[in-house]
Amino acid sequence: MTHFPVEKIRADFPILAQKIRGKDLVYLDNAASCQKPNAVIDAIGDLYRNDYANIHRGVHTLSVRSTDKFEGARGKVRDFINAASEKEIVFVRGATEAINLVAQSYGRANIRAGDEILITGMEHHSNIVPWQLLCEQTGAVLKVAPINRKGELIYEAFDALLSEKTRLVAVAHMSNALGTINPVEKIIAAAHARSVPVLLDGAQAAPHMKVDVKALDCDFYAFSGHKLYGPSGIGVLYGKQALLEAMPPYQGGGDMIRKVTFEKSDYNKLPYKFEAGTPSIADVVGLGAAIDYLNAVGMENVAAYEAELLDYATERARNIDGLTIIGEAAQKGAILSFVLENVHPHDIGTMLDSLGIAIRAGHHCAMPVMDFFEVPATARASFAMYNTRAEIDVLMQGIESLIKVFG
Amino acid sequence: MFDELRDLYQEVIFDHNRNPRNFRVMEDADRQVEGFNPLCGDRLTLYLKMDGEVIKDVSFQGSGCAISTASVSLMTEIIKGMTEQQAAELFKKFHEMTTGKDENLQLEALGKLAVLAGVREYPARVKCATLAWHTLDAALKNQHTPVSTE
Ligand SMILES: Cc1ncc(COP(=O)(O)O)c(C=O)c1O
């Protein structure tokens, strides 16, 4: 095993050092949301204690300081995903809002009746419903590329569904329900060959691997701060500058305009055109701190360490009688979704909670995936850089014992 | 290992989960209502055969967690032979027991159903126990639209 300073990292996350129902907390619900290091908690507290004021419009010192921190965080996001310019970094509430923004702004301006939007069978509801809304509004048609029993996109089927009618491709970079990492380079190349732009839902990928939007050449990239060890309520839409320039605003209000009269308003330049109203200032600063923290650890190291955790967990899980892993893609992130023969996921969740283990039981906002695998729900353990092999042992022992109890 | 869950998962619950009672489709049912808990994917279909005011027969189909399966299985055992009025009153008591609003609630009045009192301490699981009863409530009111806990 490569050396990864997991104990040092754990010490930076105060919430982890606690007992739940008398047992050491084992937090394995990271795909839903990650815990926060002191650096993030302190950055937020520090802003409110020392520097807070509204941004952009103020001439006073606090406003200048807050603006500097806020825009500084934008620069960190730009570097983190290697965008060409800070103009391409739009702060939103999360991946969900980022996708809705693209659907309503880009979509309504460019997509007409009979046009097609292509997604995959493994999408999170937030990369399905915004397109359904757009289809209702425009008469466009939503096409879904199927997945196979391992939970992988059937690429040939995807390719066959790309047509002259396709106006946009929107796919998960990594699936939250299955862990599958999609062949996004291939997808983007195929779509671009037909001049179709591609949105990547990076909510799950961004916390687990190095993302380089320039190398990927994706047109839009959406992710959430709270899954990236940052605050909830903040997220990012990356968009190529030329596309964002041509798009109409998403919401109207303060900050997104240059000049307002009752006859007409001039919109502000990028990225402010898409940031109406007072943003979540402290959360943006917190996200910047989370990115600093991840950079110090190194995304490549995070990815390598988590891959080892996943391999270990998968091997242990395969040795448990009656356990079926849902999602066995060749390219996979650190998510272990599973069902047990005689125990419903909800009971698994409660049983494990009594041992201090936090997992998720349910449909993971991916009901079509549950339907495909013909399960009502799955149990899902999802790993982060602060998890350990010892915690996986505790999980597996817990699963083995609860199987016995249910008999 | 799961000692502190004993109040929630009593042996009776495991028993009903393993061998649900009245678990069958009823071809000649007078009333049939579906219940669904979108959060956990639990689904059940409840069938009633009425004789005037009296619930002459009751059965169910579906899949759910141990709490919801045991709850519906126990319910079918208990309400068979009751009048609609009696079943409606029991629903009220059951609801009070599981949501824990009434401190003085007499658990004895609930008979076997008292084994489900443990869900009070597990807010995330209350709906698992009450899905069956909300579905019954709809059936008693002669509603046919599916019941959802959300
Ligand atoms: C793949 C994927 N897409 C989108 C989202 C939505 O993210 P948020 O709820 O932070 O907007 C999630 C979160 O669960 C996700 O896992």
XYZ file of C-alpha atoms and ligand atoms in Angstrom:
573
model
C 0.000 0.000 0.000
C 1.299 3.435 -0.898
C 1.949 5.723 1.984
C -0.953 8.051 2.456
C -1.105 10.207 5.605
C -4.632 9.125 6.518
C -4.201 9.507 10.274
C -2.960 13.042 9.849
C -5.907 13.792 7.557
C -8.388 12.299 10.003
C -7.075 14.577 12.724
C -8.060 17.540 10.558
C -11.724 16.488 10.528
C -13.068 17.133 14.040
C -16.433 15.442 13.460
C -14.802 12.057 12.874
C -13.494 11.756 16.432
C -16.773 10.915 18.082
C -18.808 7.976 19.258
C -22.202 7.133 17.808
C -24.331 4.913 20.031
C -21.213 4.161 22.026
C -19.090 3.085 19.029
C -16.440 4.912 17.038
C -18.101 6.714 14.157
C -17.392 5.086 10.795
C -18.591 7.604 8.237
C -19.262 5.952 4.881
C -21.890 8.259 3.401
C -19.448 10.437 1.539
C -21.177 10.268 -1.825
C -24.132 12.020 -0.203
C -21.932 14.591 1.502
C -18.398 14.768 2.870
C -17.253 16.014 6.249
C -15.296 19.269 6.583
C -11.717 19.816 7.700
C -10.829 22.487 10.276
C -9.375 24.554 7.458
C -12.837 24.952 5.929
C -14.657 25.482 9.217
C -12.060 28.048 10.277
C -12.093 29.887 6.952
C -15.826 30.439 7.322
C -15.583 31.435 10.982
C -12.660 33.687 10.242
C -14.507 35.510 7.488
C -17.520 36.140 9.714
C -15.359 37.134 12.673
C -13.002 39.468 10.868
C -13.731 40.355 7.281
C -17.397 39.948 6.427
C -19.432 42.434 4.400
C -21.334 42.302 1.130
C -19.103 42.052 -1.896
C -18.468 43.879 -5.166
C -20.302 47.129 -4.600
C -18.723 48.427 -1.432
C -15.882 50.902 -1.139
C -15.309 50.259 2.547
C -12.527 48.051 3.857
C -14.571 45.042 4.911
C -16.307 44.890 1.568
C -12.963 45.005 -0.199
C -11.584 42.243 2.015
C -14.636 40.042 1.478
C -14.542 40.656 -2.244
C -10.861 39.714 -2.359
C -11.501 36.471 -0.531
C -14.551 35.689 -2.634
C -12.802 36.342 -5.941
C -9.704 34.616 -4.626
C -11.772 31.474 -4.230
C -12.911 31.784 -7.824
C -9.278 31.746 -8.876
C -8.710 28.603 -6.812
C -11.618 26.879 -8.535
C -10.269 27.944 -11.918
C -6.883 26.407 -11.134
C -8.444 23.316 -9.547
C -10.236 22.318 -12.746
C -7.774 24.064 -15.084
C -10.289 26.386 -16.710
C -8.927 28.974 -19.138
C -10.356 31.938 -17.299
C -12.165 32.959 -14.121
C -14.935 34.197 -16.389
C -15.785 30.551 -16.937
C -16.396 29.868 -13.239
C -19.983 30.591 -12.181
C -20.918 30.128 -8.526
C -24.255 28.419 -8.014
C -25.873 26.510 -5.144
C -24.682 23.110 -6.306
C -24.525 20.682 -9.186
C -28.316 20.681 -9.356
C -28.535 24.402 -9.894
C -25.665 24.313 -12.371
C -27.519 21.792 -14.541
C -30.783 23.705 -14.260
C -28.958 26.856 -15.303
C -27.671 25.196 -18.458
C -31.072 23.666 -19.221
C -32.952 26.911 -18.808
C -30.423 29.343 -20.256
C -28.520 27.407 -22.921
C -31.367 24.982 -23.490
C -34.185 27.425 -24.009
C -32.080 29.557 -26.312
C -30.834 26.695 -28.471
C -33.182 23.746 -28.258
C -36.412 23.465 -30.232
C -39.271 21.057 -30.775
C -38.039 17.767 -32.196
C -34.440 18.310 -31.057
C -32.895 15.674 -28.836
C -31.024 15.733 -25.549
C -28.987 12.629 -24.823
C -28.310 11.354 -21.308
C -27.460 7.892 -19.898
C -29.370 5.334 -17.877
C -27.262 5.939 -14.774
C -27.989 9.635 -14.184
C -28.867 11.228 -10.868
C -32.347 12.772 -10.843
C -30.709 16.177 -11.075
C -29.347 15.268 -14.508
C -32.728 13.932 -15.658
C -35.471 16.208 -14.379
C -34.045 19.564 -15.603
C -33.992 18.091 -19.118
C -37.517 16.747 -18.768
C -38.651 20.228 -17.785
C -36.847 21.655 -20.790
C -38.460 19.055 -23.047
C -41.905 19.965 -21.723
C -41.193 23.626 -22.396
C -39.730 23.197 -25.874
C -41.098 19.963 -27.303
C -37.588 18.486 -27.419
C -37.107 14.772 -26.782
C -35.017 13.156 -24.047
C -33.004 10.137 -25.203
C -31.433 7.717 -22.760
C -28.392 5.601 -23.616
C -28.699 2.224 -21.864
C -26.340 0.591 -19.361
C -25.336 -3.049 -18.996
C -25.592 -5.401 -16.007
C -22.214 -4.269 -14.721
C -23.523 -0.736 -14.614
C -21.436 0.486 -17.548
C -22.669 2.694 -20.338
C -23.178 0.635 -23.500
C -21.030 2.914 -25.586
C -22.144 1.594 -28.981
C -25.755 2.295 -28.043
C -24.800 5.779 -26.925
C -22.993 6.371 -30.190
C -25.978 5.109 -32.166
C -28.278 7.515 -30.336
C -26.123 10.507 -31.242
C -27.868 11.910 -34.299
C -28.340 15.053 -36.393
C -31.134 15.865 -33.977
C -28.954 15.756 -30.862
C -28.402 19.254 -29.490
C -26.827 18.438 -26.146
C -25.230 15.498 -24.347
C -25.402 15.454 -20.533
C -23.693 12.604 -18.669
C -22.384 11.836 -15.223
C -18.591 11.859 -15.079
C -19.029 9.361 -12.235
C -22.276 7.734 -11.101
C -23.364 8.183 -7.490
C -25.483 5.028 -7.365
C -23.009 2.647 -9.035
C -19.614 4.300 -8.871
C -19.162 3.903 -12.632
C -16.743 6.316 -14.266
C -17.913 7.034 -17.793
C -15.584 7.128 -20.817
C -16.063 10.867 -21.050
C -13.139 11.521 -23.407
C -14.690 9.216 -25.995
C -18.159 10.634 -25.396
C -16.940 14.194 -25.829
C -14.979 13.377 -28.991
C -17.986 11.651 -30.556
C -20.358 14.468 -29.641
C -17.966 17.152 -30.872
C -17.578 15.324 -34.163
C -21.244 16.201 -34.603
C -20.817 19.691 -33.129
C -22.866 18.720 -30.092
C -21.837 20.311 -26.782
C -21.368 18.117 -23.704
C -22.251 18.788 -20.091
C -20.520 16.640 -17.502
C -22.169 16.160 -14.124
C -19.048 16.116 -11.995
C -20.750 16.034 -8.585
C -19.138 12.673 -7.802
C -16.000 12.870 -9.911
C -14.607 16.191 -8.718
C -13.907 14.977 -5.141
C -12.168 11.793 -6.274
C -9.968 12.521 -9.274
C -8.020 15.267 -10.990
C -10.393 17.108 -13.298
C -8.969 19.105 -16.186
C -11.732 20.746 -18.188
C -9.273 21.932 -20.815
C -7.901 18.456 -21.444
C -11.404 16.964 -21.346
C -12.635 19.705 -23.667
C -16.122 19.451 -22.100
C -18.403 22.406 -22.686
C -19.987 22.512 -19.235
C -18.897 20.938 -15.961
C -21.097 20.959 -12.837
C -20.107 20.117 -9.270
C -21.044 20.741 -5.641
C -18.894 22.089 -2.816
C -20.333 19.861 -0.097
C -19.105 16.656 -1.714
C -15.669 18.193 -2.034
C -15.107 18.684 1.727
C -16.508 22.201 1.363
C -19.742 23.812 2.567
C -23.218 22.867 1.409
C -25.188 25.408 -0.593
C -22.325 26.261 -2.916
C -21.327 24.752 -6.226
C -19.774 25.558 -9.545
C -20.811 25.679 -13.141
C -17.883 25.740 -15.506
C -18.774 26.754 -19.038
C -16.647 27.581 -22.045
C -16.481 31.320 -22.338
C -17.925 31.555 -25.844
C -20.945 29.503 -24.833
C -21.547 31.459 -21.635
C -21.184 34.777 -23.504
C -23.911 33.791 -25.922
C -26.312 32.524 -23.271
C -29.104 34.664 -21.821
C -29.128 35.250 -18.044
C -30.703 32.617 -15.825
C -32.061 34.848 -13.081
C -32.454 38.599 -12.908
C -31.471 40.808 -10.011
C -28.615 42.738 -8.452
C -25.006 42.088 -9.456
C -25.901 40.565 -12.814
C -26.592 43.907 -14.494
C -24.519 46.850 -15.617
C -27.285 49.367 -16.118
C -30.982 49.264 -15.361
C -33.731 51.538 -16.583
C -37.400 50.687 -16.695
C -37.122 50.248 -20.430
C -34.148 47.915 -20.566
C -31.248 46.509 -18.590
C -27.726 45.777 -19.750
C -26.293 42.597 -18.415
C -23.042 42.427 -16.558
C -19.982 40.699 -17.962
C -19.048 37.095 -17.207
C -19.322 35.433 -14.801
C -21.492 37.975 -12.949
C -24.204 37.783 -15.584
C -25.145 34.452 -14.033
C -24.742 35.443 -10.390
C -27.846 37.433 -9.552
C -28.230 38.575 -5.966
C -25.961 38.327 -2.948
C -24.183 35.001 -3.195
C -23.260 32.572 -0.464
C -20.113 34.569 0.319
C -18.755 32.586 3.262
C -19.448 29.289 1.532
C -17.467 30.357 -1.507
C -14.577 31.231 0.797
C -15.023 27.844 2.505
C -14.927 26.098 -0.864
C -11.671 27.881 -1.630
C -10.241 26.542 1.643
C -11.400 23.010 0.763
C -9.592 23.253 -2.561
C -6.404 24.447 -0.834
C -6.693 21.462 1.474
C -7.158 19.001 -1.396
C -4.288 20.531 -3.333
C -2.016 20.051 -0.335
C -2.961 16.371 -0.187
C -2.842 16.051 -3.977
C -5.752 14.771 -6.058
C -3.601 12.039 -7.610
C -2.796 10.748 -4.113
C -6.455 10.896 -3.119
C -7.445 8.934 -6.214
C -4.756 6.286 -5.687
C -5.572 5.842 -1.999
C -9.315 5.588 -2.602
C -8.766 3.059 -5.382
C -6.960 0.848 -2.858
C -9.795 1.270 -0.369
C -12.332 0.309 -3.018
C -10.355 -2.747 -4.106
C -10.085 -3.903 -0.521
C -13.788 -3.314 0.222
C -14.832 -5.047 -3.002
C -12.714 -8.082 -2.273
C -14.103 -8.346 1.270
C -17.674 -7.862 0.060
C -17.320 -10.577 -2.593
C -16.545 -13.055 0.180
C -19.812 -12.446 1.988
C -22.474 -15.021 1.159
C -25.754 -13.500 0.049
C -24.223 -10.114 -0.792
C -24.553 -8.817 -4.338
C -22.608 -5.783 -5.458
C -24.674 -3.445 -7.646
C -22.297 -1.752 -10.048
C -19.154 -3.578 -11.100
C -17.870 -1.347 -13.849
C -14.268 -1.774 -14.911
C -13.716 1.948 -14.318
C -15.098 2.767 -10.931
C -14.816 5.308 -8.120
C -14.924 4.559 -4.405
C -18.571 3.571 -4.096
C -19.832 0.174 -3.003
C -23.552 -0.283 -3.626
C -24.939 -3.647 -2.572
C -27.984 -5.664 -1.612
C -28.324 -8.639 0.727
C -30.455 -11.658 -0.027
C -32.643 -11.561 3.073
C -32.191 -8.103 4.495
C -33.760 -4.948 3.134
C -31.342 -1.991 2.697
C -33.307 0.054 5.200
C -32.766 -2.579 7.869
C -29.089 -2.754 6.932
C -28.871 1.017 7.467
C -30.459 0.928 10.920
C -28.471 -2.126 11.997
C -25.160 -0.600 10.924
C -26.042 2.711 12.546
C -26.301 0.911 15.868
C -22.649 -0.026 15.336
C -21.693 3.579 14.629
C -21.490 3.009 10.861
C -23.129 5.593 8.603
C -24.113 4.281 5.187
C -26.996 5.223 2.917
C -29.988 3.042 2.112
C -32.396 4.029 -0.603
C -32.617 4.854 -4.277
C -29.793 7.438 -4.152
C -31.808 9.818 -6.331
C -31.402 7.372 -9.183
C -34.729 5.540 -9.346
C -34.216 4.454 -12.979
C -31.013 2.682 -11.887
C -32.963 0.806 -9.182
C -35.587 -0.158 -11.764
C -32.899 -1.406 -14.133
C -31.391 -3.671 -11.489
C -34.888 -4.605 -10.253
C -34.190 -3.678 -6.657
C -36.322 -1.321 -4.550
C -33.216 0.224 -3.057
C -29.571 -0.519 -2.322
C -27.272 -0.040 0.627
C -24.325 2.145 -0.294
C -20.990 2.588 1.402
C -19.045 5.427 -0.182
C -15.470 6.197 0.742
C -13.469 9.358 1.156
C -9.791 10.104 1.677
C -10.196 9.944 5.471
C -11.536 6.387 5.538
C -9.319 3.450 6.488
C -9.029 -0.270 5.886
C -9.848 -0.773 9.563
C -13.166 0.982 9.002
C -13.896 -1.318 6.071
C -13.226 -4.262 8.388
C -15.750 -2.855 10.879
C -18.286 -2.476 8.059
C -17.801 -6.000 6.770
C -17.992 -7.514 10.262
C -21.178 -5.547 10.815
C -22.697 -6.872 7.596
C -21.740 -10.442 8.465
C -23.302 -10.158 11.917
C -26.538 -8.635 10.739
C -26.950 -11.363 8.149
C -26.780 -13.850 11.030
C -29.327 -11.937 13.095
C -31.809 -11.896 10.214
C -31.102 -15.560 9.542
C -23.832 -7.260 18.927
C -27.107 -5.501 18.152
C -28.307 -5.420 21.769
C -29.537 -1.891 21.746
C -31.732 -2.582 18.734
C -33.727 -5.150 20.672
C -36.565 -2.712 21.273
C -36.857 -2.076 17.561
C -36.211 -5.527 16.194
C -38.047 -7.846 18.526
C -38.208 -11.551 17.769
C -41.849 -11.211 16.679
C -40.713 -8.807 13.964
C -38.084 -11.200 12.635
C -40.704 -13.935 12.692
C -43.241 -11.960 10.662
C -40.515 -10.782 8.300
C -39.450 -14.359 7.612
C -43.000 -15.713 7.404
C -45.439 -12.941 6.605
C -49.060 -13.842 7.377
C -51.868 -13.392 4.847
C -49.264 -12.836 2.164
C -51.183 -13.536 -1.020
C -53.139 -11.966 -3.843
C -56.896 -11.952 -3.187
C -58.688 -12.556 -6.458
C -62.162 -11.649 -5.187
C -61.233 -8.628 -3.086
C -63.817 -5.857 -2.691
C -61.173 -3.265 -2.086
C -57.596 -3.030 -3.212
C -55.230 -0.158 -2.441
C -51.543 0.338 -3.088
C -49.134 1.901 -0.618
C -45.723 3.266 -1.540
C -42.855 4.747 0.402
C -40.787 6.553 -2.219
C -37.897 7.112 0.200
C -37.053 3.450 0.603
C -38.955 1.907 -2.291
C -41.315 -0.091 -0.084
C -44.433 -1.118 -1.945
C -47.486 -3.038 -0.850
C -50.923 -3.907 -2.128
C -53.625 -4.416 0.471
C -56.739 -6.482 -0.286
C -59.971 -6.416 1.728
C -63.030 -8.610 1.509
C -65.966 -7.012 3.271
C -69.121 -8.465 4.752
C -71.223 -5.390 5.379
C -69.284 -3.423 7.969
C -67.032 -6.324 8.853
C -63.590 -7.017 7.409
C -64.134 -10.611 6.453
C -60.732 -11.236 4.930
C -57.550 -9.293 4.368
C -54.285 -10.040 2.608
C -51.292 -8.246 1.105
C -48.493 -8.457 -1.422
C -45.359 -6.430 -1.807
C -41.818 -5.973 -0.639
C -40.348 -3.880 2.102
C -38.027 -3.779 5.065
C -38.526 -5.964 8.127
C -40.384 -3.249 10.014
C -42.843 -2.577 7.225
C -43.343 -6.255 6.405
C -43.928 -7.170 10.047
C -46.227 -4.202 10.496
C -48.507 -5.108 7.613
C -48.411 -8.811 8.479
C -49.406 -8.130 12.108
C -52.064 -5.724 10.966
C -53.743 -8.260 8.725
C -53.872 -10.763 11.582
C -55.430 -8.303 13.971
C -58.017 -6.558 11.827
C -59.522 -9.689 10.361
C -63.057 -9.867 11.780
C -63.114 -6.277 12.979
C -65.717 -3.748 11.918
C -64.536 -0.790 9.877
C -65.122 1.392 12.924
C -62.959 -0.795 15.164
C -60.161 -0.895 12.601
C -60.270 2.881 12.218
C -59.969 3.292 15.985
C -57.048 0.915 16.110
C -55.350 2.909 13.345
C -55.660 6.002 15.514
C -54.107 4.268 18.496
C -51.349 2.784 16.387
C -50.558 6.178 14.961
C -50.341 7.663 18.436
C -48.076 4.864 19.572
C -45.627 5.174 16.696
C -45.449 8.940 16.638
C -45.168 8.966 20.445
C -47.388 11.976 21.090
C -49.382 10.433 23.914
C -47.218 9.802 26.975
C -49.986 7.896 28.756
C -50.819 5.634 25.886
C -51.848 2.214 27.098
C -49.741 -0.221 25.138
C -51.955 -3.077 26.309
C -54.790 -1.709 24.206
C -52.651 -2.413 21.165
C -52.031 -6.049 21.969
C -49.452 -7.649 19.705
C -48.947 -4.388 17.856
C -47.049 -3.083 20.878
C -43.914 -4.772 19.511
C -43.741 -1.903 17.032
C -43.628 0.765 19.740
C -39.819 0.808 19.390
C -39.963 2.815 16.156
C -40.743 5.890 18.215
C -37.051 6.129 19.007
C -36.137 5.882 15.312
C -37.788 8.776 13.483
C -36.345 7.591 10.170
C -38.264 4.331 10.536
C -41.696 5.505 11.653
C -43.009 5.567 8.104
C -41.965 1.961 7.600
C -44.344 0.977 10.384
C -47.205 3.257 9.415
C -47.315 2.619 5.650
C -49.574 -0.420 6.113
C -51.972 1.521 8.273
C -52.220 4.510 5.987
C -52.962 2.102 3.181
C -55.655 0.464 5.313
C -57.061 3.885 6.155
C -57.447 4.617 2.448
C -59.095 1.235 1.903
C -61.545 1.859 4.751
C -62.422 5.200 3.230
C -62.923 3.375 -0.038
C -60.238 5.368 -1.822
C -58.537 3.745 -4.755
C -55.663 6.078 -5.442
C -52.252 4.803 -4.323
C -51.079 5.980 -0.916
C -47.654 7.566 -0.598
C -45.837 8.349 2.624
C -44.252 11.446 1.115
C -24.004 12.355 -9.707
C -24.691 13.464 -8.977
N -25.194 14.483 -9.669
C -25.798 15.521 -9.069
C -25.960 15.562 -7.710
C -26.671 16.727 -7.101
O -25.847 17.441 -6.269
P -26.430 18.563 -5.318
O -27.557 17.939 -4.556
O -25.289 18.941 -4.459
O -26.890 19.682 -6.186
C -25.465 14.519 -6.945
C -25.660 14.521 -5.484
O -26.088 13.563 -4.878
C -24.816 13.447 -7.590
O -24.320 12.422 -6.898
